[in-house]
């Protein structure tokens, strides 16, 4: 699995109980070889990267359930990569790690973000002009929902 931020690429090999894997981090590719998983099968892959990384500043963490790499992008604060690999082909074994992913336009600081969001919602017709209109939940007084009536008992 992979994810990215402005300065780094996160690469995770989801292979349990992989003891002493062979990992080579080069400026333009990653090599991984290890034995693991429930069947203790050998796994090996070379991943040609979309752009260069700095192997000296990249980190690797070998854990019981996975192996995580933090690859420092060569271009400082460089542009986001459209994909991890040099070629654009899709591979069944490579997925996006949405738990770590941040889009290029996501910011770490929320300063000014609420004003921008309100303005965007106003333009889309969502806040009705002033931005002060808040939804009323007065009609939610604990009555049962009509969908919940006449449900059969679970067996």
Tab-separated table of N, CA and C in Angstrom:
chain	number	residue	atom	x	y	z
A	1	UNK	N	0.853	-1.167	0.000
A	1	UNK	CA	0.000	0.000	0.000
A	1	UNK	C	0.904	1.237	0.000
A	2	UNK	N	0.362	2.342	-0.548
A	2	UNK	CA	1.170	3.554	-0.567
A	2	UNK	C	0.312	4.785	-0.337
A	3	UNK	N	0.965	5.832	0.141
A	3	UNK	CA	0.331	7.127	0.351
A	3	UNK	C	1.422	8.174	0.212
A	4	UNK	N	1.023	9.444	0.092
A	4	UNK	CA	2.041	10.477	-0.024
A	4	UNK	C	1.649	11.750	0.688
A	5	UNK	N	2.661	12.517	0.982
A	5	UNK	CA	2.545	13.857	1.556
A	5	UNK	C	3.490	14.741	0.725
A	6	UNK	N	3.517	16.023	0.974
A	6	UNK	CA	4.371	16.887	0.149
A	6	UNK	C	5.849	16.465	0.103
A	7	UNK	N	6.373	15.948	1.221
A	7	UNK	CA	7.807	15.643	1.275
A	7	UNK	C	8.147	14.159	1.248
A	8	UNK	N	7.163	13.293	1.498
A	8	UNK	CA	7.465	11.862	1.626
A	8	UNK	C	6.429	10.974	0.941
A	9	UNK	N	6.864	9.745	0.685
A	9	UNK	CA	6.008	8.666	0.206
A	9	UNK	C	5.997	7.603	1.298
A	10	UNK	N	4.811	7.125	1.675
A	10	UNK	CA	4.694	6.011	2.614
A	10	UNK	C	4.453	4.749	1.796
A	11	UNK	N	5.253	3.732	2.034
A	11	UNK	CA	5.111	2.460	1.339
A	11	UNK	C	5.057	1.364	2.396
A	12	UNK	N	3.982	0.569	2.383
A	12	UNK	CA	3.802	-0.478	3.380
A	12	UNK	C	3.676	-1.829	2.694
A	13	UNK	N	4.509	-2.763	3.116
A	13	UNK	CA	4.419	-4.147	2.647
A	13	UNK	C	3.620	-4.901	3.704
A	14	UNK	N	2.421	-5.320	3.350
A	14	UNK	CA	1.536	-6.012	4.288
A	14	UNK	C	1.849	-7.504	4.263
A	15	UNK	N	2.888	-7.870	4.975
A	15	UNK	CA	3.347	-9.253	5.017
A	15	UNK	C	3.671	-9.593	6.468
A	16	UNK	N	2.829	-10.444	7.078
A	16	UNK	CA	2.998	-10.778	8.483
A	16	UNK	C	4.173	-11.717	8.706
A	17	UNK	N	4.771	-11.589	9.881
A	17	UNK	CA	5.839	-12.483	10.341
A	17	UNK	C	6.973	-12.608	9.326
A	18	UNK	N	7.358	-11.501	8.751
A	18	UNK	CA	8.475	-11.511	7.802
A	18	UNK	C	9.744	-11.128	8.571
A	19	UNK	N	10.545	-12.119	8.856
A	19	UNK	CA	11.764	-11.901	9.636
A	19	UNK	C	12.930	-11.582	8.692
A	20	UNK	N	13.670	-10.573	9.021
A	20	UNK	CA	14.875	-10.165	8.280
A	20	UNK	C	14.654	-10.043	6.767
A	21	UNK	N	13.712	-9.217	6.343
A	21	UNK	CA	13.533	-9.045	4.896
A	21	UNK	C	14.725	-8.304	4.295
A	22	UNK	N	14.954	-8.549	3.018
A	22	UNK	CA	16.003	-7.833	2.287
A	22	UNK	C	15.336	-6.629	1.619
A	23	UNK	N	15.761	-5.429	2.011
A	23	UNK	CA	15.176	-4.210	1.475
A	23	UNK	C	16.295	-3.316	0.971
A	24	UNK	N	16.212	-2.947	-0.304
A	24	UNK	CA	17.185	-2.022	-0.880
A	24	UNK	C	16.440	-0.781	-1.342
A	25	UNK	N	16.798	0.353	-0.748
A	25	UNK	CA	16.181	1.625	-1.122
A	25	UNK	C	17.184	2.378	-1.984
A	26	UNK	N	16.861	2.517	-3.261
A	26	UNK	CA	17.718	3.257	-4.186
A	26	UNK	C	16.980	4.512	-4.629
A	27	UNK	N	17.670	5.423	-5.293
A	27	UNK	CA	17.065	6.708	-5.653
A	27	UNK	C	15.888	6.561	-6.607
A	28	UNK	N	15.875	5.504	-7.426
A	28	UNK	CA	14.807	5.368	-8.416
A	28	UNK	C	13.993	4.081	-8.292
A	29	UNK	N	14.309	3.243	-7.280
A	29	UNK	CA	13.547	2.000	-7.125
A	29	UNK	C	13.705	1.430	-5.721
A	30	UNK	N	12.755	0.555	-5.395
A	30	UNK	CA	12.764	-0.154	-4.121
A	30	UNK	C	12.779	-1.643	-4.438
A	31	UNK	N	13.646	-2.386	-3.740
A	31	UNK	CA	13.678	-3.840	-3.877
A	31	UNK	C	13.279	-4.433	-2.537
A	32	UNK	N	12.351	-5.383	-2.563
A	32	UNK	CA	11.905	-6.066	-1.352
A	32	UNK	C	11.904	-7.561	-1.581
A	33	UNK	N	12.455	-8.293	-0.607
A	33	UNK	CA	12.435	-9.752	-0.674
A	33	UNK	C	12.301	-10.269	0.751
A	34	UNK	N	11.325	-11.140	0.951
A	34	UNK	CA	11.135	-11.689	2.275
A	34	UNK	C	10.208	-12.888	2.263
A	35	UNK	N	10.266	-13.655	3.346
A	35	UNK	CA	9.399	-14.821	3.519
A	35	UNK	C	8.456	-14.512	4.666
A	36	UNK	N	7.134	-14.722	4.419
A	36	UNK	CA	6.185	-14.433	5.487
A	36	UNK	C	4.775	-14.800	5.105
A	37	UNK	N	3.846	-14.322	5.914
A	37	UNK	CA	2.441	-14.659	5.718
A	37	UNK	C	2.129	-15.976	6.390
A	38	UNK	N	0.870	-16.361	6.350
A	38	UNK	CA	0.447	-17.585	7.025
A	38	UNK	C	1.083	-18.837	6.415
A	39	UNK	N	1.379	-18.769	5.113
A	39	UNK	CA	1.959	-19.940	4.446
A	39	UNK	C	3.481	-19.870	4.343
A	40	UNK	N	4.068	-18.814	4.911
A	40	UNK	CA	5.531	-18.628	4.877
A	40	UNK	C	6.083	-18.733	3.459
A	41	UNK	N	5.411	-18.039	2.549
A	41	UNK	CA	5.833	-18.039	1.146
A	41	UNK	C	6.890	-16.967	0.907
A	42	UNK	N	7.777	-17.202	-0.089
A	42	UNK	CA	8.724	-16.139	-0.446
A	42	UNK	C	8.032	-15.066	-1.306
A	43	UNK	N	8.348	-13.819	-1.032
A	43	UNK	CA	7.812	-12.686	-1.791
A	43	UNK	C	8.989	-11.839	-2.258
A	44	UNK	N	8.887	-11.350	-3.505
A	44	UNK	CA	9.950	-10.514	-4.038
A	44	UNK	C	9.357	-9.543	-5.050
A	45	UNK	N	9.768	-8.259	-4.963
A	45	UNK	CA	9.275	-7.268	-5.911
A	45	UNK	C	10.303	-6.143	-6.036
A	46	UNK	N	10.432	-5.629	-7.259
A	46	UNK	CA	11.200	-4.422	-7.515
A	46	UNK	C	10.207	-3.374	-7.968
A	47	UNK	N	10.211	-2.233	-7.304
A	47	UNK	CA	9.258	-1.171	-7.597
A	47	UNK	C	9.995	0.024	-8.191
A	48	UNK	N	9.900	0.215	-9.522
A	48	UNK	CA	10.512	1.394	-10.144
A	48	UNK	C	9.653	2.628	-9.827
A	49	UNK	N	10.251	3.624	-9.187
A	49	UNK	CA	9.502	4.777	-8.697
A	49	UNK	C	9.276	5.834	-9.770
A	50	UNK	N	8.162	6.560	-9.622
A	50	UNK	CA	7.784	7.621	-10.556
A	50	UNK	C	8.860	8.708	-10.634
A	51	UNK	N	9.374	9.133	-9.481
A	51	UNK	CA	10.445	10.137	-9.425
A	51	UNK	C	11.479	9.677	-8.424
A	52	UNK	N	12.559	10.453	-8.313
A	52	UNK	CA	13.643	10.064	-7.419
A	52	UNK	C	13.329	10.388	-5.958
A	53	UNK	N	13.924	9.561	-5.091
A	53	UNK	CA	13.854	9.772	-3.652
A	53	UNK	C	15.272	9.904	-3.124
A	54	UNK	N	15.411	10.266	-1.863
A	54	UNK	CA	16.715	10.368	-1.213
A	54	UNK	C	16.883	9.152	-0.302
A	55	UNK	N	17.640	8.139	-0.750
A	55	UNK	CA	17.780	6.912	0.041
A	55	UNK	C	18.385	7.163	1.423
A	56	UNK	N	19.288	8.142	1.530
A	56	UNK	CA	19.960	8.418	2.801
A	56	UNK	C	18.987	8.923	3.861
A	57	UNK	N	17.968	9.662	3.451
A	57	UNK	CA	17.017	10.248	4.399
A	57	UNK	C	15.745	9.428	4.526
A	58	UNK	N	15.674	8.290	3.832
A	58	UNK	CA	14.500	7.425	3.899
A	58	UNK	C	14.639	6.446	5.060
A	59	UNK	N	13.508	6.028	5.602
A	59	UNK	CA	13.503	5.159	6.784
A	59	UNK	C	12.754	3.866	6.506
A	60	UNK	N	13.102	2.813	7.267
A	60	UNK	CA	12.355	1.554	7.172
A	60	UNK	C	12.093	1.021	8.573
A	61	UNK	N	10.896	0.454	8.739
A	61	UNK	CA	10.476	-0.097	10.017
A	61	UNK	C	9.942	-1.502	9.771
A	62	UNK	N	10.619	-2.508	10.316
A	62	UNK	CA	10.172	-3.893	10.173
A	62	UNK	C	9.370	-4.235	11.421
A	63	UNK	N	8.090	-4.542	11.235
A	63	UNK	CA	7.191	-4.851	12.345
A	63	UNK	C	6.652	-6.271	12.170
A	64	UNK	N	5.937	-6.756	13.178
A	64	UNK	CA	5.394	-8.124	13.125
A	64	UNK	C	4.362	-8.290	12.009
A	65	UNK	N	3.521	-7.266	11.793
A	65	UNK	CA	2.424	-7.408	10.832
A	65	UNK	C	2.716	-6.780	9.475
A	66	UNK	N	3.722	-5.905	9.400
A	66	UNK	CA	4.043	-5.277	8.116
A	66	UNK	C	5.425	-4.649	8.149
A	67	UNK	N	5.860	-4.156	6.997
A	67	UNK	CA	7.127	-3.449	6.860
A	67	UNK	C	6.782	-2.088	6.271
A	68	UNK	N	7.159	-1.026	6.978
A	68	UNK	CA	6.820	0.318	6.513
A	68	UNK	C	8.073	1.070	6.097
A	69	UNK	N	7.973	1.736	4.953
A	69	UNK	CA	9.052	2.591	4.475
A	69	UNK	C	8.536	4.025	4.402
A	70	UNK	N	9.376	4.963	4.795
A	70	UNK	CA	9.085	6.382	4.633
A	70	UNK	C	10.163	6.906	3.697
A	71	UNK	N	9.766	7.179	2.464
A	71	UNK	CA	10.710	7.559	1.413
A	71	UNK	C	10.708	9.072	1.242
A	72	UNK	N	11.840	9.689	1.454
A	72	UNK	CA	11.958	11.144	1.334
A	72	UNK	C	12.077	11.507	-0.137
A	73	UNK	N	11.159	12.351	-0.614
A	73	UNK	CA	11.209	12.787	-2.009
A	73	UNK	C	12.471	13.614	-2.253
A	74	UNK	N	13.063	13.417	-3.427
A	74	UNK	CA	14.281	14.143	-3.789
A	74	UNK	C	13.990	15.638	-3.941
A	75	UNK	N	12.875	15.962	-4.633
A	75	UNK	CA	12.483	17.361	-4.807
A	75	UNK	C	11.870	17.845	-3.504
A	76	UNK	N	12.529	18.809	-2.861
A	76	UNK	CA	12.035	19.339	-1.586
A	76	UNK	C	10.655	19.958	-1.762
A	77	UNK	N	9.673	19.447	-1.018
A	77	UNK	CA	8.305	19.949	-1.143
A	77	UNK	C	7.782	19.780	-2.552
A	78	UNK	N	8.308	18.777	-3.221
A	78	UNK	CA	8.019	18.562	-4.632
A	78	UNK	C	6.547	18.351	-4.922
A	79	UNK	N	6.210	18.392	-6.175
A	79	UNK	CA	4.813	18.188	-6.551
A	79	UNK	C	4.373	16.764	-6.220
A	80	UNK	N	3.067	16.612	-6.056
A	80	UNK	CA	2.524	15.280	-5.785
A	80	UNK	C	2.712	14.385	-7.003
A	81	UNK	N	2.982	13.133	-6.722
A	81	UNK	CA	3.136	12.157	-7.792
A	81	UNK	C	1.753	11.687	-8.217
A	82	UNK	N	1.500	11.596	-9.520
A	82	UNK	CA	0.189	11.092	-9.959
A	82	UNK	C	0.037	9.591	-9.698
A	83	UNK	N	1.158	8.891	-9.569
A	83	UNK	CA	1.151	7.461	-9.245
A	83	UNK	C	2.512	7.095	-8.677
A	84	UNK	N	2.599	5.950	-8.026
A	84	UNK	CA	3.841	5.528	-7.379
A	84	UNK	C	4.882	5.024	-8.369
A	85	UNK	N	4.435	4.261	-9.333
A	85	UNK	CA	5.357	3.583	-10.240
A	85	UNK	C	5.719	4.422	-11.459
A	86	UNK	N	6.858	4.095	-12.023
A	86	UNK	CA	7.310	4.802	-13.225
A	86	UNK	C	6.315	4.642	-14.369
A	87	UNK	N	5.781	3.433	-14.547
A	87	UNK	CA	4.749	3.238	-15.577
A	87	UNK	C	3.371	3.437	-14.961
A	88	UNK	N	2.374	3.630	-15.798
A	88	UNK	CA	1.027	3.943	-15.317
A	88	UNK	C	0.147	2.709	-15.159
A	89	UNK	N	0.719	1.522	-15.336
A	89	UNK	CA	-0.081	0.306	-15.244
A	89	UNK	C	-0.617	0.121	-13.826
A	90	UNK	N	-1.783	-0.514	-13.728
A	90	UNK	CA	-2.370	-0.835	-12.424
A	90	UNK	C	-1.959	-2.258	-12.058
A	91	UNK	N	-1.621	-2.451	-10.798
A	91	UNK	CA	-1.234	-3.768	-10.310
A	91	UNK	C	-2.179	-4.168	-9.172
A	92	UNK	N	-2.594	-5.423	-9.175
A	92	UNK	CA	-3.542	-5.886	-8.160
A	92	UNK	C	-2.945	-5.850	-6.757
A	93	UNK	N	-1.624	-5.908	-6.646
A	93	UNK	CA	-0.975	-5.950	-5.345
A	93	UNK	C	-0.666	-4.564	-4.788
A	94	UNK	N	-0.932	-3.508	-5.549
A	94	UNK	CA	-0.628	-2.149	-5.089
A	94	UNK	C	-1.919	-1.365	-4.885
A	95	UNK	N	-2.123	-0.906	-3.649
A	95	UNK	CA	-3.336	-0.164	-3.313
A	95	UNK	C	-2.967	1.134	-2.601
A	96	UNK	N	-3.889	2.088	-2.615
A	96	UNK	CA	-3.690	3.348	-1.907
A	96	UNK	C	-4.000	3.134	-0.427
A	97	UNK	N	-3.144	3.671	0.423
A	97	UNK	CA	-3.340	3.612	1.865
A	97	UNK	C	-4.104	4.866	2.293
A	98	UNK	N	-5.433	4.785	2.284
A	98	UNK	CA	-6.260	5.958	2.562
A	98	UNK	C	-6.132	6.438	4.005
A	99	UNK	N	-5.654	5.585	4.913
A	99	UNK	CA	-5.460	6.017	6.297
A	99	UNK	C	-4.329	7.029	6.423
A	100	UNK	N	-3.374	6.982	5.507
A	100	UNK	CA	-2.234	7.896	5.572
A	100	UNK	C	-2.279	8.972	4.492
A	101	UNK	N	-3.176	8.828	3.554
A	101	UNK	CA	-3.203	9.714	2.398
A	101	UNK	C	-3.652	11.119	2.760
A	102	UNK	N	-2.983	12.118	2.173
A	102	UNK	CA	-3.444	13.514	2.229
A	102	UNK	C	-3.326	14.063	0.830
A	103	UNK	N	-4.390	14.702	0.366
A	103	UNK	CA	-4.351	15.280	-0.971
A	103	UNK	C	-3.469	16.512	-1.001
A	104	UNK	N	-3.066	16.866	-2.192
A	104	UNK	CA	-2.174	17.995	-2.392
A	104	UNK	C	-2.765	19.286	-1.843
A	105	UNK	N	-4.087	19.432	-1.947
A	105	UNK	CA	-4.706	20.670	-1.486
A	105	UNK	C	-5.168	20.600	-0.031
A	106	UNK	N	-4.950	19.474	0.651
A	106	UNK	CA	-5.231	19.412	2.089
A	106	UNK	C	-4.146	20.182	2.808
A	107	UNK	N	-4.544	20.990	3.792
A	107	UNK	CA	-3.531	21.708	4.546
A	107	UNK	C	-3.497	21.176	5.958
A	108	UNK	N	-2.329	21.276	6.586
A	108	UNK	CA	-2.186	20.822	7.962
A	108	UNK	C	-2.777	21.828	8.933
A	109	UNK	N	-2.840	23.113	8.541
A	109	UNK	CA	-3.419	24.108	9.435
A	109	UNK	C	-4.804	24.494	8.946
A	110	UNK	N	-5.692	24.683	9.875
A	110	UNK	CA	-7.078	24.985	9.542
A	110	UNK	C	-7.353	26.481	9.546
A	111	UNK	N	-6.320	27.309	9.639
A	111	UNK	CA	-6.520	28.751	9.673
A	111	UNK	C	-7.094	29.217	8.341
A	112	UNK	N	-8.192	29.935	8.423
A	112	UNK	CA	-8.810	30.462	7.207
A	112	UNK	C	-9.625	29.455	6.448
A	113	UNK	N	-9.565	28.205	6.836
A	113	UNK	CA	-10.263	27.168	6.091
A	113	UNK	C	-11.771	27.280	6.246
A	114	UNK	N	-12.243	27.667	7.447
A	114	UNK	CA	-13.686	27.748	7.663
A	114	UNK	C	-14.296	28.857	6.817
A	115	UNK	N	-13.583	29.981	6.678
A	115	UNK	CA	-14.097	31.069	5.841
A	115	UNK	C	-14.197	30.614	4.386
A	116	UNK	N	-13.153	29.923	3.925
A	116	UNK	CA	-13.165	29.433	2.547
A	116	UNK	C	-14.287	28.432	2.337
A	117	UNK	N	-14.522	27.578	3.306
A	117	UNK	CA	-15.575	26.573	3.196
A	117	UNK	C	-16.945	27.241	3.162
A	118	UNK	N	-17.144	28.244	4.028
A	118	UNK	CA	-18.420	28.955	4.036
A	118	UNK	C	-18.658	29.655	2.696
A	119	UNK	N	-17.619	30.276	2.165
A	119	UNK	CA	-17.751	30.973	0.878
A	119	UNK	C	-18.102	29.973	-0.222
A	120	UNK	N	-17.433	28.827	-0.216
A	120	UNK	CA	-17.697	27.812	-1.228
A	120	UNK	C	-19.135	27.303	-1.109
A	121	UNK	N	-19.589	27.065	0.129
A	121	UNK	CA	-20.947	26.584	0.340
A	121	UNK	C	-21.971	27.624	-0.108
A	122	UNK	N	-21.683	28.909	0.139
A	122	UNK	CA	-22.580	29.975	-0.297
A	122	UNK	C	-22.710	29.975	-1.811
A	123	UNK	N	-21.568	29.824	-2.498
A	123	UNK	CA	-21.586	29.817	-3.962
A	123	UNK	C	-22.361	28.621	-4.493
A	124	UNK	N	-22.327	27.530	-3.768
A	124	UNK	CA	-23.051	26.332	-4.197
A	124	UNK	C	-24.505	26.371	-3.731
A	125	UNK	N	-24.874	27.418	-2.996
A	125	UNK	CA	-26.250	27.539	-2.527
A	125	UNK	C	-26.537	26.754	-1.276
A	126	UNK	N	-25.498	26.340	-0.558
A	126	UNK	CA	-25.705	25.493	0.611
A	126	UNK	C	-25.985	26.219	1.897
A	127	UNK	N	-25.474	27.447	2.085
A	127	UNK	CA	-25.672	28.129	3.360
A	127	UNK	C	-26.684	29.254	3.290
A	128	UNK	N	-27.292	29.478	2.195
A	128	UNK	CA	-28.372	30.440	2.094
A	128	UNK	C	-27.987	31.885	2.349
A	129	UNK	N	-26.819	32.308	2.037
A	129	UNK	CA	-26.489	33.732	2.096
A	129	UNK	C	-25.588	34.133	3.227
A	130	UNK	N	-26.085	34.132	4.461
A	130	UNK	CA	-25.299	34.734	5.535
A	130	UNK	C	-24.293	33.769	6.143
A	131	UNK	N	-24.542	32.503	6.049
A	131	UNK	CA	-23.646	31.534	6.669
A	131	UNK	C	-24.012	31.298	8.125
A	132	UNK	N	-24.988	32.091	8.672
A	132	UNK	CA	-25.376	31.941	10.064
A	132	UNK	C	-26.552	30.989	10.242
A	133	UNK	N	-27.183	30.599	9.160
A	133	UNK	CA	-28.343	29.708	9.261
A	133	UNK	C	-27.883	28.321	9.692
A	134	UNK	N	-28.361	27.894	10.841
A	134	UNK	CA	-27.987	26.573	11.323
A	134	UNK	C	-29.230	25.690	11.277
A	135	UNK	N	-29.089	24.420	10.979
A	135	UNK	CA	-30.266	23.555	10.918
A	135	UNK	C	-30.908	23.417	12.293
A	136	UNK	N	-32.217	23.252	12.308
A	136	UNK	CA	-32.940	23.082	13.559
A	136	UNK	C	-33.219	21.599	13.755
A	137	UNK	N	-32.944	21.130	14.969
A	137	UNK	CA	-33.199	19.727	15.288
A	137	UNK	C	-34.333	19.617	16.302
A	138	UNK	N	-35.191	20.655	16.373
A	138	UNK	CA	-36.274	20.693	17.349
A	138	UNK	C	-37.268	19.549	17.153
A	139	UNK	N	-37.436	19.093	15.923
A	139	UNK	CA	-38.423	18.052	15.664
A	139	UNK	C	-37.919	16.661	16.039
A	140	UNK	N	-36.684	16.559	16.491
A	140	UNK	CA	-36.127	15.266	16.891
A	140	UNK	C	-36.272	15.121	18.402
A	141	UNK	N	-37.466	14.771	18.870
A	141	UNK	CA	-37.698	14.715	20.309
A	141	UNK	C	-37.739	13.276	20.837
A	142	UNK	N	-37.088	12.389	20.162
A	142	UNK	CA	-36.974	11.030	20.662
A	142	UNK	C	-38.077	10.106	20.204
A	143	UNK	N	-38.974	10.573	19.351
A	143	UNK	CA	-40.012	9.675	18.852
A	143	UNK	C	-39.379	8.636	17.943
A	144	UNK	N	-40.013	7.469	17.859
A	144	UNK	CA	-39.445	6.423	17.025
A	144	UNK	C	-39.616	6.787	15.550
A	145	UNK	N	-38.716	6.319	14.796
A	145	UNK	CA	-38.727	6.562	13.357
A	145	UNK	C	-39.754	5.637	12.715
A	146	UNK	N	-40.465	6.104	11.714
A	146	UNK	CA	-41.498	5.283	11.087
A	146	UNK	C	-40.910	4.035	10.436
A	147	UNK	N	-39.625	4.080	10.061
A	147	UNK	CA	-38.991	2.911	9.438
A	147	UNK	C	-38.818	1.776	10.448
A	148	UNK	N	-38.765	2.144	11.758
A	148	UNK	CA	-38.449	1.144	12.765
A	148	UNK	C	-39.662	0.325	13.204
A	149	UNK	N	-40.847	0.708	12.784
A	149	UNK	CA	-42.047	0.003	13.209
A	149	UNK	C	-42.230	-1.283	12.411
A	150	UNK	N	-42.860	-2.247	13.055
A	150	UNK	CA	-43.227	-3.522	12.436
A	150	UNK	C	-42.015	-4.306	11.920
A	151	UNK	N	-40.914	-4.263	12.647
A	151	UNK	CA	-39.767	-5.076	12.269
A	151	UNK	C	-39.934	-6.469	12.881
A	152	UNK	N	-39.634	-7.513	12.137
A	152	UNK	CA	-39.750	-8.867	12.707
A	152	UNK	C	-38.667	-9.111	13.751
A	153	UNK	N	-38.936	-9.997	14.706
A	153	UNK	CA	-37.951	-10.342	15.724
A	153	UNK	C	-36.792	-11.103	15.080
A	154	UNK	N	-35.588	-10.880	15.623
A	154	UNK	CA	-34.421	-11.633	15.148
A	154	UNK	C	-34.458	-13.025	15.721
A	155	UNK	N	-34.089	-14.010	14.945
A	155	UNK	CA	-34.113	-15.377	15.431
A	155	UNK	C	-32.729	-15.864	15.706
